[in-house]
């Protein structure tokens, strides 16, 4: 492989693919899993993803009147919680690249009677279609690891955050102790794809989800990446023994 080719290659789970292909491959995965996404999230995490997301919203510091970006917001779990915090004078913008996920999110949110303060935009995290200094908070839950160019997405987030605005990233991490790591590996590689096969009739998409978790940077590497972009006061909190991690940072 020539150097130029190596520069053009990225990972899609454990496979190497051309960077220009990855976004649409990821989008196809979420189109396939969209209708079962919420059910599978609850089953695969035993409902714990709800606790992680509550913790994220708790750390957001969002209050009445804030403008919040729920980036890669999918079926809208965070948007629902943020819409209650920002009230009628604030706004939550749910951005996702995938129309199927957005459609399910919009339906779920509207069925809860939330109509006035959430808007929905289909866009790529790497090229956010907002002016500079727009949002008080940008939250990305379980989205970053799917982006083709994470640095580009972080630059794009930095641009649209207001000065003193807060970035929150919730994603999977590396478990902090060995036994948990072994159990987690067994569960991820042997049980999760089977659950995907039985419930969603789709082994490959769930195998990608597991592989993409393993290819995601560990806690310290992601922290360094966020610092390199120019964010300040970067911290992270391990949850459930490091299976999930919340990174918090500010734009000054
Ligand atoms: N945030 C939701 C949650 O925590 O339940 C959904 C997370 S889901 C695992 C990942 C989401 O990222 C999908 O809805 C997918 O369409 C979206 N996504 C992937 N790549 C994206 C990109 N480049 N820009 C915006 N959204 C993207």
mmCIF file with all atom_site columns, N, CA, C and O in Angstrom, residues 122-175:
data_model
loop_
_atom_site.group_PDB
_atom_site.id
_atom_site.type_symbol
_atom_site.label_atom_id
_atom_site.label_alt_id
_atom_site.label_comp_id
_atom_site.label_asym_id
_atom_site.label_entity_id
_atom_site.label_seq_id
_atom_site.pdbx_PDB_ins_code
_atom_site.Cartn_x
_atom_site.Cartn_y
_atom_site.Cartn_z
_atom_site.occupancy
_atom_site.B_iso_or_equiv
_atom_site.pdbx_formal_charge
_atom_site.auth_seq_id
_atom_site.auth_comp_id
_atom_site.auth_asym_id
_atom_site.auth_atom_id
_atom_site.pdbx_PDB_model_num
ATOM 1   N N  . UNK A 1 122 ? -30.685 17.016 9.769  1.00 0.00 ? 122 UNK A N  1
ATOM 2   C CA . UNK A 1 122 ? -29.843 15.929 9.255  1.00 0.00 ? 122 UNK A CA 1
ATOM 3   C C  . UNK A 1 122 ? -28.536 16.533 8.781  1.00 0.00 ? 122 UNK A C  1
ATOM 4   O O  . UNK A 1 122 ? -28.529 17.353 7.832  1.00 0.00 ? 122 UNK A O  1
ATOM 5   N N  . UNK A 1 123 ? -27.446 16.192 9.443  1.00 0.00 ? 123 UNK A N  1
ATOM 6   C CA . UNK A 1 123 ? -26.149 16.775 9.068  1.00 0.00 ? 123 UNK A CA 1
ATOM 7   C C  . UNK A 1 123 ? -25.026 15.883 9.568  1.00 0.00 ? 123 UNK A C  1
ATOM 8   O O  . UNK A 1 123 ? -25.218 15.041 10.450 1.00 0.00 ? 123 UNK A O  1
ATOM 9   N N  . UNK A 1 124 ? -23.844 16.112 8.987  1.00 0.00 ? 124 UNK A N  1
ATOM 10  C CA . UNK A 1 124 ? -22.641 15.374 9.369  1.00 0.00 ? 124 UNK A CA 1
ATOM 11  C C  . UNK A 1 124 ? -21.909 16.156 10.460 1.00 0.00 ? 124 UNK A C  1
ATOM 12  O O  . UNK A 1 124 ? -21.656 17.365 10.293 1.00 0.00 ? 124 UNK A O  1
ATOM 13  N N  . UNK A 1 125 ? -21.555 15.463 11.546 1.00 0.00 ? 125 UNK A N  1
ATOM 14  C CA . UNK A 1 125 ? -20.872 16.104 12.680 1.00 0.00 ? 125 UNK A CA 1
ATOM 15  C C  . UNK A 1 125 ? -19.590 16.814 12.254 1.00 0.00 ? 125 UNK A C  1
ATOM 16  O O  . UNK A 1 125 ? -19.150 17.759 12.917 1.00 0.00 ? 125 UNK A O  1
ATOM 17  N N  . UNK A 1 126 ? -18.990 16.356 11.150 1.00 0.00 ? 126 UNK A N  1
ATOM 18  C CA . UNK A 1 126 ? -17.712 16.953 10.736 1.00 0.00 ? 126 UNK A CA 1
ATOM 19  C C  . UNK A 1 126 ? -17.902 18.289 10.020 1.00 0.00 ? 126 UNK A C  1
ATOM 20  O O  . UNK A 1 126 ? -16.942 19.037 9.839  1.00 0.00 ? 126 UNK A O  1
ATOM 21  N N  . UNK A 1 127 ? -19.121 18.568 9.609  1.00 0.00 ? 127 UNK A N  1
ATOM 22  C CA . UNK A 1 127 ? -19.391 19.815 8.864  1.00 0.00 ? 127 UNK A CA 1
ATOM 23  C C  . UNK A 1 127 ? -20.682 20.424 9.416  1.00 0.00 ? 127 UNK A C  1
ATOM 24  O O  . UNK A 1 127 ? -21.706 20.460 8.722  1.00 0.00 ? 127 UNK A O  1
ATOM 25  N N  . UNK A 1 128 ? -20.646 20.882 10.650 1.00 0.00 ? 128 UNK A N  1
ATOM 26  C CA . UNK A 1 128 ? -21.883 21.348 11.298 1.00 0.00 ? 128 UNK A CA 1
ATOM 27  C C  . UNK A 1 128 ? -22.388 22.635 10.651 1.00 0.00 ? 128 UNK A C  1
ATOM 28  O O  . UNK A 1 128 ? -21.622 23.609 10.514 1.00 0.00 ? 128 UNK A O  1
ATOM 29  N N  . UNK A 1 129 ? -23.655 22.662 10.263 1.00 0.00 ? 129 UNK A N  1
ATOM 30  C CA . UNK A 1 129 ? -24.181 23.808 9.501  1.00 0.00 ? 129 UNK A CA 1
ATOM 31  C C  . UNK A 1 129 ? -24.709 24.917 10.410 1.00 0.00 ? 129 UNK A C  1
ATOM 32  O O  . UNK A 1 129 ? -25.861 25.335 10.297 1.00 0.00 ? 129 UNK A O  1
ATOM 33  N N  . UNK A 1 130 ? -23.867 25.386 11.348 1.00 0.00 ? 130 UNK A N  1
ATOM 34  C CA . UNK A 1 130 ? -24.282 26.456 12.267 1.00 0.00 ? 130 UNK A CA 1
ATOM 35  C C  . UNK A 1 130 ? -23.190 27.519 12.308 1.00 0.00 ? 130 UNK A C  1
ATOM 36  O O  . UNK A 1 130 ? -22.003 27.206 12.130 1.00 0.00 ? 130 UNK A O  1
ATOM 37  N N  . UNK A 1 131 ? -23.588 28.765 12.618 1.00 0.00 ? 131 UNK A N  1
ATOM 38  C CA . UNK A 1 131 ? -22.569 29.808 12.744 1.00 0.00 ? 131 UNK A CA 1
ATOM 39  C C  . UNK A 1 131 ? -21.666 29.557 13.957 1.00 0.00 ? 131 UNK A C  1
ATOM 40  O O  . UNK A 1 131 ? -22.037 28.798 14.864 1.00 0.00 ? 131 UNK A O  1
ATOM 41  N N  . UNK A 1 132 ? -20.537 30.236 13.990 1.00 0.00 ? 132 UNK A N  1
ATOM 42  C CA . UNK A 1 132 ? -19.633 30.160 15.148 1.00 0.00 ? 132 UNK A CA 1
ATOM 43  C C  . UNK A 1 132 ? -20.359 30.607 16.407 1.00 0.00 ? 132 UNK A C  1
ATOM 44  O O  . UNK A 1 132 ? -21.255 31.448 16.339 1.00 0.00 ? 132 UNK A O  1
ATOM 45  N N  . UNK A 1 133 ? -19.948 30.085 17.544 1.00 0.00 ? 133 UNK A N  1
ATOM 46  C CA . UNK A 1 133 ? -20.429 30.543 18.869 1.00 0.00 ? 133 UNK A CA 1
ATOM 47  C C  . UNK A 1 133 ? -21.946 30.478 19.004 1.00 0.00 ? 133 UNK A C  1
ATOM 48  O O  . UNK A 1 133 ? -22.565 31.445 19.440 1.00 0.00 ? 133 UNK A O  1
ATOM 49  N N  . UNK A 1 134 ? -22.533 29.344 18.631 1.00 0.00 ? 134 UNK A N  1
ATOM 50  C CA . UNK A 1 134 ? -23.997 29.223 18.685 1.00 0.00 ? 134 UNK A CA 1
ATOM 51  C C  . UNK A 1 134 ? -24.495 28.564 19.978 1.00 0.00 ? 134 UNK A C  1
ATOM 52  O O  . UNK A 1 134 ? -25.504 28.979 20.536 1.00 0.00 ? 134 UNK A O  1
ATOM 53  N N  . UNK A 1 135 ? -23.792 27.516 20.456 1.00 0.00 ? 135 UNK A N  1
ATOM 54  C CA . UNK A 1 135 ? -24.379 26.659 21.505 1.00 0.00 ? 135 UNK A CA 1
ATOM 55  C C  . UNK A 1 135 ? -23.691 26.845 22.867 1.00 0.00 ? 135 UNK A C  1
ATOM 56  O O  . UNK A 1 135 ? -22.471 27.027 22.947 1.00 0.00 ? 135 UNK A O  1
ATOM 57  N N  . UNK A 1 136 ? -24.513 26.730 23.941 1.00 0.00 ? 136 UNK A N  1
ATOM 58  C CA . UNK A 1 136 ? -23.969 26.743 25.304 1.00 0.00 ? 136 UNK A CA 1
ATOM 59  C C  . UNK A 1 136 ? -23.394 25.376 25.662 1.00 0.00 ? 136 UNK A C  1
ATOM 60  O O  . UNK A 1 136 ? -22.505 25.275 26.507 1.00 0.00 ? 136 UNK A O  1
ATOM 61  N N  . UNK A 1 137 ? -23.944 24.337 25.037 1.00 0.00 ? 137 UNK A N  1
ATOM 62  C CA . UNK A 1 137 ? -23.498 22.974 25.360 1.00 0.00 ? 137 UNK A CA 1
ATOM 63  C C  . UNK A 1 137 ? -23.634 22.100 24.120 1.00 0.00 ? 137 UNK A C  1
ATOM 64  O O  . UNK A 1 137 ? -24.642 22.178 23.419 1.00 0.00 ? 137 UNK A O  1
ATOM 65  N N  . UNK A 1 138 ? -22.614 21.276 23.862 1.00 0.00 ? 138 UNK A N  1
ATOM 66  C CA . UNK A 1 138 ? -22.714 20.245 22.817 1.00 0.00 ? 138 UNK A CA 1
ATOM 67  C C  . UNK A 1 138 ? -22.513 18.888 23.496 1.00 0.00 ? 138 UNK A C  1
ATOM 68  O O  . UNK A 1 138 ? -21.514 18.687 24.197 1.00 0.00 ? 138 UNK A O  1
ATOM 69  N N  . UNK A 1 139 ? -23.489 17.993 23.310 1.00 0.00 ? 139 UNK A N  1
ATOM 70  C CA . UNK A 1 139 ? -23.418 16.673 23.941 1.00 0.00 ? 139 UNK A CA 1
ATOM 71  C C  . UNK A 1 139 ? -23.412 15.604 22.851 1.00 0.00 ? 139 UNK A C  1
ATOM 72  O O  . UNK A 1 139 ? -24.225 15.653 21.928 1.00 0.00 ? 139 UNK A O  1
ATOM 73  N N  . UNK A 1 140 ? -22.478 14.661 22.965 1.00 0.00 ? 140 UNK A N  1
ATOM 74  C CA . UNK A 1 140 ? -22.382 13.572 21.976 1.00 0.00 ? 140 UNK A CA 1
ATOM 75  C C  . UNK A 1 140 ? -22.400 12.251 22.738 1.00 0.00 ? 140 UNK A C  1
ATOM 76  O O  . UNK A 1 140 ? -21.433 11.924 23.426 1.00 0.00 ? 140 UNK A O  1
ATOM 77  N N  . UNK A 1 141 ? -23.515 11.519 22.667 1.00 0.00 ? 141 UNK A N  1
ATOM 78  C CA . UNK A 1 141 ? -23.504 10.245 23.399 1.00 0.00 ? 141 UNK A CA 1
ATOM 79  C C  . UNK A 1 141 ? -23.465 9.081  22.412 1.00 0.00 ? 141 UNK A C  1
ATOM 80  O O  . UNK A 1 141 ? -24.301 8.974  21.519 1.00 0.00 ? 141 UNK A O  1
ATOM 81  N N  . UNK A 1 142 ? -22.447 8.252  22.586 1.00 0.00 ? 142 UNK A N  1
ATOM 82  C CA . UNK A 1 142 ? -22.226 7.047  21.771 1.00 0.00 ? 142 UNK A CA 1
ATOM 83  C C  . UNK A 1 142 ? -22.205 7.367  20.275 1.00 0.00 ? 142 UNK A C  1
ATOM 84  O O  . UNK A 1 142 ? -22.636 6.546  19.458 1.00 0.00 ? 142 UNK A O  1
ATOM 85  N N  . UNK A 1 143 ? -21.711 8.555  19.935 1.00 0.00 ? 143 UNK A N  1
ATOM 86  C CA . UNK A 1 143 ? -21.648 8.978  18.539 1.00 0.00 ? 143 UNK A CA 1
ATOM 87  C C  . UNK A 1 143 ? -20.228 9.085  18.030 1.00 0.00 ? 143 UNK A C  1
ATOM 88  O O  . UNK A 1 143 ? -19.923 8.667  16.910 1.00 0.00 ? 143 UNK A O  1
ATOM 89  N N  . UNK A 1 144 ? -19.321 9.610  18.864 1.00 0.00 ? 144 UNK A N  1
ATOM 90  C CA . UNK A 1 144 ? -17.981 9.971  18.388 1.00 0.00 ? 144 UNK A CA 1
ATOM 91  C C  . UNK A 1 144 ? -17.250 8.801  17.717 1.00 0.00 ? 144 UNK A C  1
ATOM 92  O O  . UNK A 1 144 ? -16.566 8.976  16.718 1.00 0.00 ? 144 UNK A O  1
ATOM 93  N N  . UNK A 1 145 ? -17.422 7.607  18.273 1.00 0.00 ? 145 UNK A N  1
ATOM 94  C CA . UNK A 1 145 ? -16.633 6.488  17.729 1.00 0.00 ? 145 UNK A CA 1
ATOM 95  C C  . UNK A 1 145 ? -17.053 6.120  16.302 1.00 0.00 ? 145 UNK A C  1
ATOM 96  O O  . UNK A 1 145 ? -16.336 5.403  15.599 1.00 0.00 ? 145 UNK A O  1
ATOM 97  N N  . UNK A 1 146 ? -18.219 6.612  15.884 1.00 0.00 ? 146 UNK A N  1
ATOM 98  C CA . UNK A 1 146 ? -18.679 6.315  14.521 1.00 0.00 ? 146 UNK A CA 1
ATOM 99  C C  . UNK A 1 146 ? -18.198 7.327  13.486 1.00 0.00 ? 146 UNK A C  1
ATOM 100 O O  . UNK A 1 146 ? -18.381 7.118  12.293 1.00 0.00 ? 146 UNK A O  1
ATOM 101 N N  . UNK A 1 147 ? -17.636 8.449  13.949 1.00 0.00 ? 147 UNK A N  1
ATOM 102 C CA . UNK A 1 147 ? -17.253 9.497  13.002 1.00 0.00 ? 147 UNK A CA 1
ATOM 103 C C  . UNK A 1 147 ? -15.998 9.072  12.240 1.00 0.00 ? 147 UNK A C  1
ATOM 104 O O  . UNK A 1 147 ? -15.090 8.475  12.809 1.00 0.00 ? 147 UNK A O  1
ATOM 105 N N  . UNK A 1 148 ? -15.941 9.438  10.972 1.00 0.00 ? 148 UNK A N  1
ATOM 106 C CA . UNK A 1 148 ? -14.786 9.064  10.153 1.00 0.00 ? 148 UNK A CA 1
ATOM 107 C C  . UNK A 1 148 ? -13.540 9.803  10.635 1.00 0.00 ? 148 UNK A C  1
ATOM 108 O O  . UNK A 1 148 ? -12.492 9.210  10.832 1.00 0.00 ? 148 UNK A O  1
ATOM 109 N N  . UNK A 1 149 ? -13.671 11.109 10.838 1.00 0.00 ? 149 UNK A N  1
ATOM 110 C CA . UNK A 1 149 ? -12.531 11.912 11.263 1.00 0.00 ? 149 UNK A CA 1
ATOM 111 C C  . UNK A 1 149 ? -12.909 12.625 12.569 1.00 0.00 ? 149 UNK A C  1
ATOM 112 O O  . UNK A 1 149 ? -13.573 13.662 12.565 1.00 0.00 ? 149 UNK A O  1
ATOM 113 N N  . UNK A 1 150 ? -12.495 11.996 13.682 1.00 0.00 ? 150 UNK A N  1
ATOM 114 C CA . UNK A 1 150 ? -12.915 12.503 15.003 1.00 0.00 ? 150 UNK A CA 1
ATOM 115 C C  . UNK A 1 150 ? -12.378 13.909 15.256 1.00 0.00 ? 150 UNK A C  1
ATOM 116 O O  . UNK A 1 150 ? -13.063 14.761 15.827 1.00 0.00 ? 150 UNK A O  1
ATOM 117 N N  . UNK A 1 151 ? -11.117 14.157 14.817 1.00 0.00 ? 151 UNK A N  1
ATOM 118 C CA . UNK A 1 151 ? -10.527 15.493 15.038 1.00 0.00 ? 151 UNK A CA 1
ATOM 119 C C  . UNK A 1 151 ? -11.340 16.555 14.305 1.00 0.00 ? 151 UNK A C  1
ATOM 120 O O  . UNK A 1 151 ? -11.621 17.622 14.847 1.00 0.00 ? 151 UNK A O  1
ATOM 121 N N  . UNK A 1 152 ? -11.703 16.238 13.065 1.00 0.00 ? 152 UNK A N  1
ATOM 122 C CA . UNK A 1 152 ? -12.478 17.195 12.265 1.00 0.00 ? 152 UNK A CA 1
ATOM 123 C C  . UNK A 1 152 ? -13.818 17.503 12.965 1.00 0.00 ? 152 UNK A C  1
ATOM 124 O O  . UNK A 1 152 ? -14.260 18.648 13.016 1.00 0.00 ? 152 UNK A O  1
ATOM 125 N N  . UNK A 1 153 ? -14.452 16.456 13.518 1.00 0.00 ? 153 UNK A N  1
ATOM 126 C CA . UNK A 1 153 ? -15.732 16.657 14.224 1.00 0.00 ? 153 UNK A CA 1
ATOM 127 C C  . UNK A 1 153 ? -15.505 17.510 15.476 1.00 0.00 ? 153 UNK A C  1
ATOM 128 O O  . UNK A 1 153 ? -16.312 18.402 15.775 1.00 0.00 ? 153 UNK A O  1
ATOM 129 N N  . UNK A 1 154 ? -14.391 17.262 16.182 1.00 0.00 ? 154 UNK A N  1
ATOM 130 C CA . UNK A 1 154 ? -14.124 18.043 17.402 1.00 0.00 ? 154 UNK A CA 1
ATOM 131 C C  . UNK A 1 154 ? -13.852 19.513 17.054 1.00 0.00 ? 154 UNK A C  1
ATOM 132 O O  . UNK A 1 154 ? -14.290 20.418 17.771 1.00 0.00 ? 154 UNK A O  1
ATOM 133 N N  . UNK A 1 155 ? -13.152 19.758 15.932 1.00 0.00 ? 155 UNK A N  1
ATOM 134 C CA . UNK A 1 155 ? -12.946 21.148 15.479 1.00 0.00 ? 155 UNK A CA 1
ATOM 135 C C  . UNK A 1 155 ? -14.286 21.805 15.165 1.00 0.00 ? 155 UNK A C  1
ATOM 136 O O  . UNK A 1 155 ? -14.523 22.966 15.495 1.00 0.00 ? 155 UNK A O  1
ATOM 137 N N  . UNK A 1 156 ? -15.137 21.044 14.503 1.00 0.00 ? 156 UNK A N  1
ATOM 138 C CA . UNK A 1 156 ? -16.432 21.557 14.102 1.00 0.00 ? 156 UNK A CA 1
ATOM 139 C C  . UNK A 1 156 ? -17.271 21.903 15.342 1.00 0.00 ? 156 UNK A C  1
ATOM 140 O O  . UNK A 1 156 ? -17.940 22.953 15.397 1.00 0.00 ? 156 UNK A O  1
ATOM 141 N N  . UNK A 1 157 ? -17.192 21.051 16.375 1.00 0.00 ? 157 UNK A N  1
ATOM 142 C CA . UNK A 1 157 ? -17.906 21.308 17.639 1.00 0.00 ? 157 UNK A CA 1
ATOM 143 C C  . UNK A 1 157 ? -17.327 22.558 18.314 1.00 0.00 ? 157 UNK A C  1
ATOM 144 O O  . UNK A 1 157 ? -18.057 23.422 18.795 1.00 0.00 ? 157 UNK A O  1
ATOM 145 N N  . UNK A 1 158 ? -16.000 22.643 18.340 1.00 0.00 ? 158 UNK A N  1
ATOM 146 C CA . UNK A 1 158 ? -15.332 23.785 18.983 1.00 0.00 ? 158 UNK A CA 1
ATOM 147 C C  . UNK A 1 158 ? -15.798 25.092 18.336 1.00 0.00 ? 158 UNK A C  1
ATOM 148 O O  . UNK A 1 158 ? -16.084 26.079 19.008 1.00 0.00 ? 158 UNK A O  1
ATOM 149 N N  . UNK A 1 159 ? -15.924 25.074 17.022 1.00 0.00 ? 159 UNK A N  1
ATOM 150 C CA . UNK A 1 159 ? -16.334 26.270 16.284 1.00 0.00 ? 159 UNK A CA 1
ATOM 151 C C  . UNK A 1 159 ? -17.746 26.718 16.682 1.00 0.00 ? 159 UNK A C  1
ATOM 152 O O  . UNK A 1 159 ? -17.990 27.894 16.914 1.00 0.00 ? 159 UNK A O  1
ATOM 153 N N  . UNK A 1 160 ? -18.672 25.759 16.822 1.00 0.00 ? 160 UNK A N  1
ATOM 154 C CA . UNK A 1 160 ? -20.072 26.155 17.062 1.00 0.00 ? 160 UNK A CA 1
ATOM 155 C C  . UNK A 1 160 ? -20.384 26.392 18.542 1.00 0.00 ? 160 UNK A C  1
ATOM 156 O O  . UNK A 1 160 ? -21.444 26.924 18.871 1.00 0.00 ? 160 UNK A O  1
ATOM 157 N N  . UNK A 1 161 ? -19.453 25.990 19.436 1.00 0.00 ? 161 UNK A N  1
ATOM 158 C CA . UNK A 1 161 ? -19.674 26.268 20.864 1.00 0.00 ? 161 UNK A CA 1
ATOM 159 C C  . UNK A 1 161 ? -19.405 27.738 21.154 1.00 0.00 ? 161 UNK A C  1
ATOM 160 O O  . UNK A 1 161 ? -18.496 28.343 20.587 1.00 0.00 ? 161 UNK A O  1
ATOM 161 N N  . UNK A 1 162 ? -20.195 28.292 22.088 1.00 0.00 ? 162 UNK A N  1
ATOM 162 C CA . UNK A 1 162 ? -19.922 29.658 22.555 1.00 0.00 ? 162 UNK A CA 1
ATOM 163 C C  . UNK A 1 162 ? -18.688 29.629 23.445 1.00 0.00 ? 162 UNK A C  1
ATOM 164 O O  . UNK A 1 162 ? -18.343 28.581 24.008 1.00 0.00 ? 162 UNK A O  1
ATOM 165 N N  . UNK A 1 163 ? -18.089 30.786 23.630 1.00 0.00 ? 163 UNK A N  1
ATOM 166 C CA . UNK A 1 163 ? -17.005 30.898 24.589 1.00 0.00 ? 163 UNK A CA 1
ATOM 167 C C  . UNK A 1 163 ? -17.568 30.545 25.973 1.00 0.00 ? 163 UNK A C  1
ATOM 168 O O  . UNK A 1 163 ? -18.671 30.990 26.322 1.00 0.00 ? 163 UNK A O  1
ATOM 169 N N  . UNK A 1 164 ? -16.855 29.744 26.735 1.00 0.00 ? 164 UNK A N  1
ATOM 170 C CA . UNK A 1 164 ? -17.290 29.163 28.028 1.00 0.00 ? 164 UNK A CA 1
ATOM 171 C C  . UNK A 1 164 ? -18.341 28.059 27.863 1.00 0.00 ? 164 UNK A C  1
ATOM 172 O O  . UNK A 1 164 ? -18.915 27.592 28.839 1.00 0.00 ? 164 UNK A O  1
ATOM 173 N N  . UNK A 1 165 ? -18.606 27.683 26.610 1.00 0.00 ? 165 UNK A N  1
ATOM 174 C CA . UNK A 1 165 ? -19.550 26.592 26.364 1.00 0.00 ? 165 UNK A CA 1
ATOM 175 C C  . UNK A 1 165 ? -18.929 25.257 26.743 1.00 0.00 ? 165 UNK A C  1
ATOM 176 O O  . UNK A 1 165 ? -17.707 25.110 26.818 1.00 0.00 ? 165 UNK A O  1
ATOM 177 N N  . UNK A 1 166 ? -19.792 24.274 26.980 1.00 0.00 ? 166 UNK A N  1
ATOM 178 C CA . UNK A 1 166 ? -19.318 22.985 27.500 1.00 0.00 ? 166 UNK A CA 1
ATOM 179 C C  . UNK A 1 166 ? -19.508 21.854 26.487 1.00 0.00 ? 166 UNK A C  1
ATOM 180 O O  . UNK A 1 166 ? -20.568 21.751 25.858 1.00 0.00 ? 166 UNK A O  1
ATOM 181 N N  . UNK A 1 167 ? -18.476 21.041 26.356 1.00 0.00 ? 167 UNK A N  1
ATOM 182 C CA . UNK A 1 167 ? -18.545 19.820 25.532 1.00 0.00 ? 167 UNK A CA 1
ATOM 183 C C  . UNK A 1 167 ? -18.668 18.612 26.465 1.00 0.00 ? 167 UNK A C  1
ATOM 184 O O  . UNK A 1 167 ? -17.921 18.504 27.453 1.00 0.00 ? 167 UNK A O  1
ATOM 185 N N  . UNK A 1 168 ? -19.602 17.719 26.137 1.00 0.00 ? 168 UNK A N  1
ATOM 186 C CA . UNK A 1 168 ? -19.736 16.464 26.897 1.00 0.00 ? 168 UNK A CA 1
ATOM 187 C C  . UNK A 1 168 ? -19.708 15.312 25.898 1.00 0.00 ? 168 UNK A C  1
ATOM 188 O O  . UNK A 1 168 ? -20.463 15.337 24.911 1.00 0.00 ? 168 UNK A O  1
ATOM 189 N N  . UNK A 1 169 ? -18.845 14.343 26.148 1.00 0.00 ? 169 UNK A N  1
ATOM 190 C CA . UNK A 1 169 ? -18.798 13.170 25.263 1.00 0.00 ? 169 UNK A CA 1
ATOM 191 C C  . UNK A 1 169 ? -18.970 11.917 26.121 1.00 0.00 ? 169 UNK A C  1
ATOM 192 O O  . UNK A 1 169 ? -18.164 11.665 27.032 1.00 0.00 ? 169 UNK A O  1
ATOM 193 N N  . UNK A 1 170 ? -20.027 11.182 25.845 1.00 0.00 ? 170 UNK A N  1
ATOM 194 C CA . UNK A 1 170 ? -20.241 9.907  26.532 1.00 0.00 ? 170 UNK A CA 1
ATOM 195 C C  . UNK A 1 170 ? -19.977 8.795  25.522 1.00 0.00 ? 170 UNK A C  1
ATOM 196 O O  . UNK A 1 170 ? -20.524 8.833  24.412 1.00 0.00 ? 170 UNK A O  1
ATOM 197 N N  . UNK A 1 171 ? -19.104 7.875  25.866 1.00 0.00 ? 171 UNK A N  1
ATOM 198 C CA . UNK A 1 171 ? -18.887 6.740  24.962 1.00 0.00 ? 171 UNK A CA 1
ATOM 199 C C  . UNK A 1 171 ? -18.316 5.572  25.760 1.00 0.00 ? 171 UNK A C  1
ATOM 200 O O  . UNK A 1 171 ? -18.111 5.707  26.974 1.00 0.00 ? 171 UNK A O  1
ATOM 201 N N  . UNK A 1 172 ? -18.056 4.478  25.076 1.00 0.00 ? 172 UNK A N  1
ATOM 202 C CA . UNK A 1 172 ? -17.478 3.336  25.770 1.00 0.00 ? 172 UNK A CA 1
ATOM 203 C C  . UNK A 1 172 ? -15.994 3.590  25.999 1.00 0.00 ? 172 UNK A C  1
ATOM 204 O O  . UNK A 1 172 ? -15.349 4.314  25.233 1.00 0.00 ? 172 UNK A O  1
ATOM 205 N N  . UNK A 1 173 ? -15.475 2.999  27.095 1.00 0.00 ? 173 UNK A N  1
ATOM 206 C CA . UNK A 1 173 ? -14.055 3.161  27.407 1.00 0.00 ? 173 UNK A CA 1
ATOM 207 C C  . UNK A 1 173 ? -13.407 1.796  27.587 1.00 0.00 ? 173 UNK A C  1
ATOM 208 O O  . UNK A 1 173 ? -13.952 0.775  27.171 1.00 0.00 ? 173 UNK A O  1
ATOM 209 N N  . UNK A 1 174 ? -12.246 1.814  28.218 1.00 0.00 ? 174 UNK A N  1
ATOM 210 C CA . UNK A 1 174 ? -11.545 0.556  28.506 1.00 0.00 ? 174 UNK A CA 1
ATOM 211 C C  . UNK A 1 174 ? -11.772 0.270  29.989 1.00 0.00 ? 174 UNK A C  1
ATOM 212 O O  . UNK A 1 174 ? -11.453 1.106  30.835 1.00 0.00 ? 174 UNK A O  1
ATOM 213 N N  . UNK A 1 175 ? -12.350 -0.896 30.326 1.00 0.00 ? 175 UNK A N  1
ATOM 214 C CA . UNK A 1 175 ? -12.603 -1.215 31.739 1.00 0.00 ? 175 UNK A CA 1
ATOM 215 C C  . UNK A 1 175 ? -11.336 -1.087 32.574 1.00 0.00 ? 175 UNK A C  1
ATOM 216 O O  . UNK A 1 175 ? -10.235 -1.405 32.115 1.00 0.00 ? 175 UNK A O  1
#
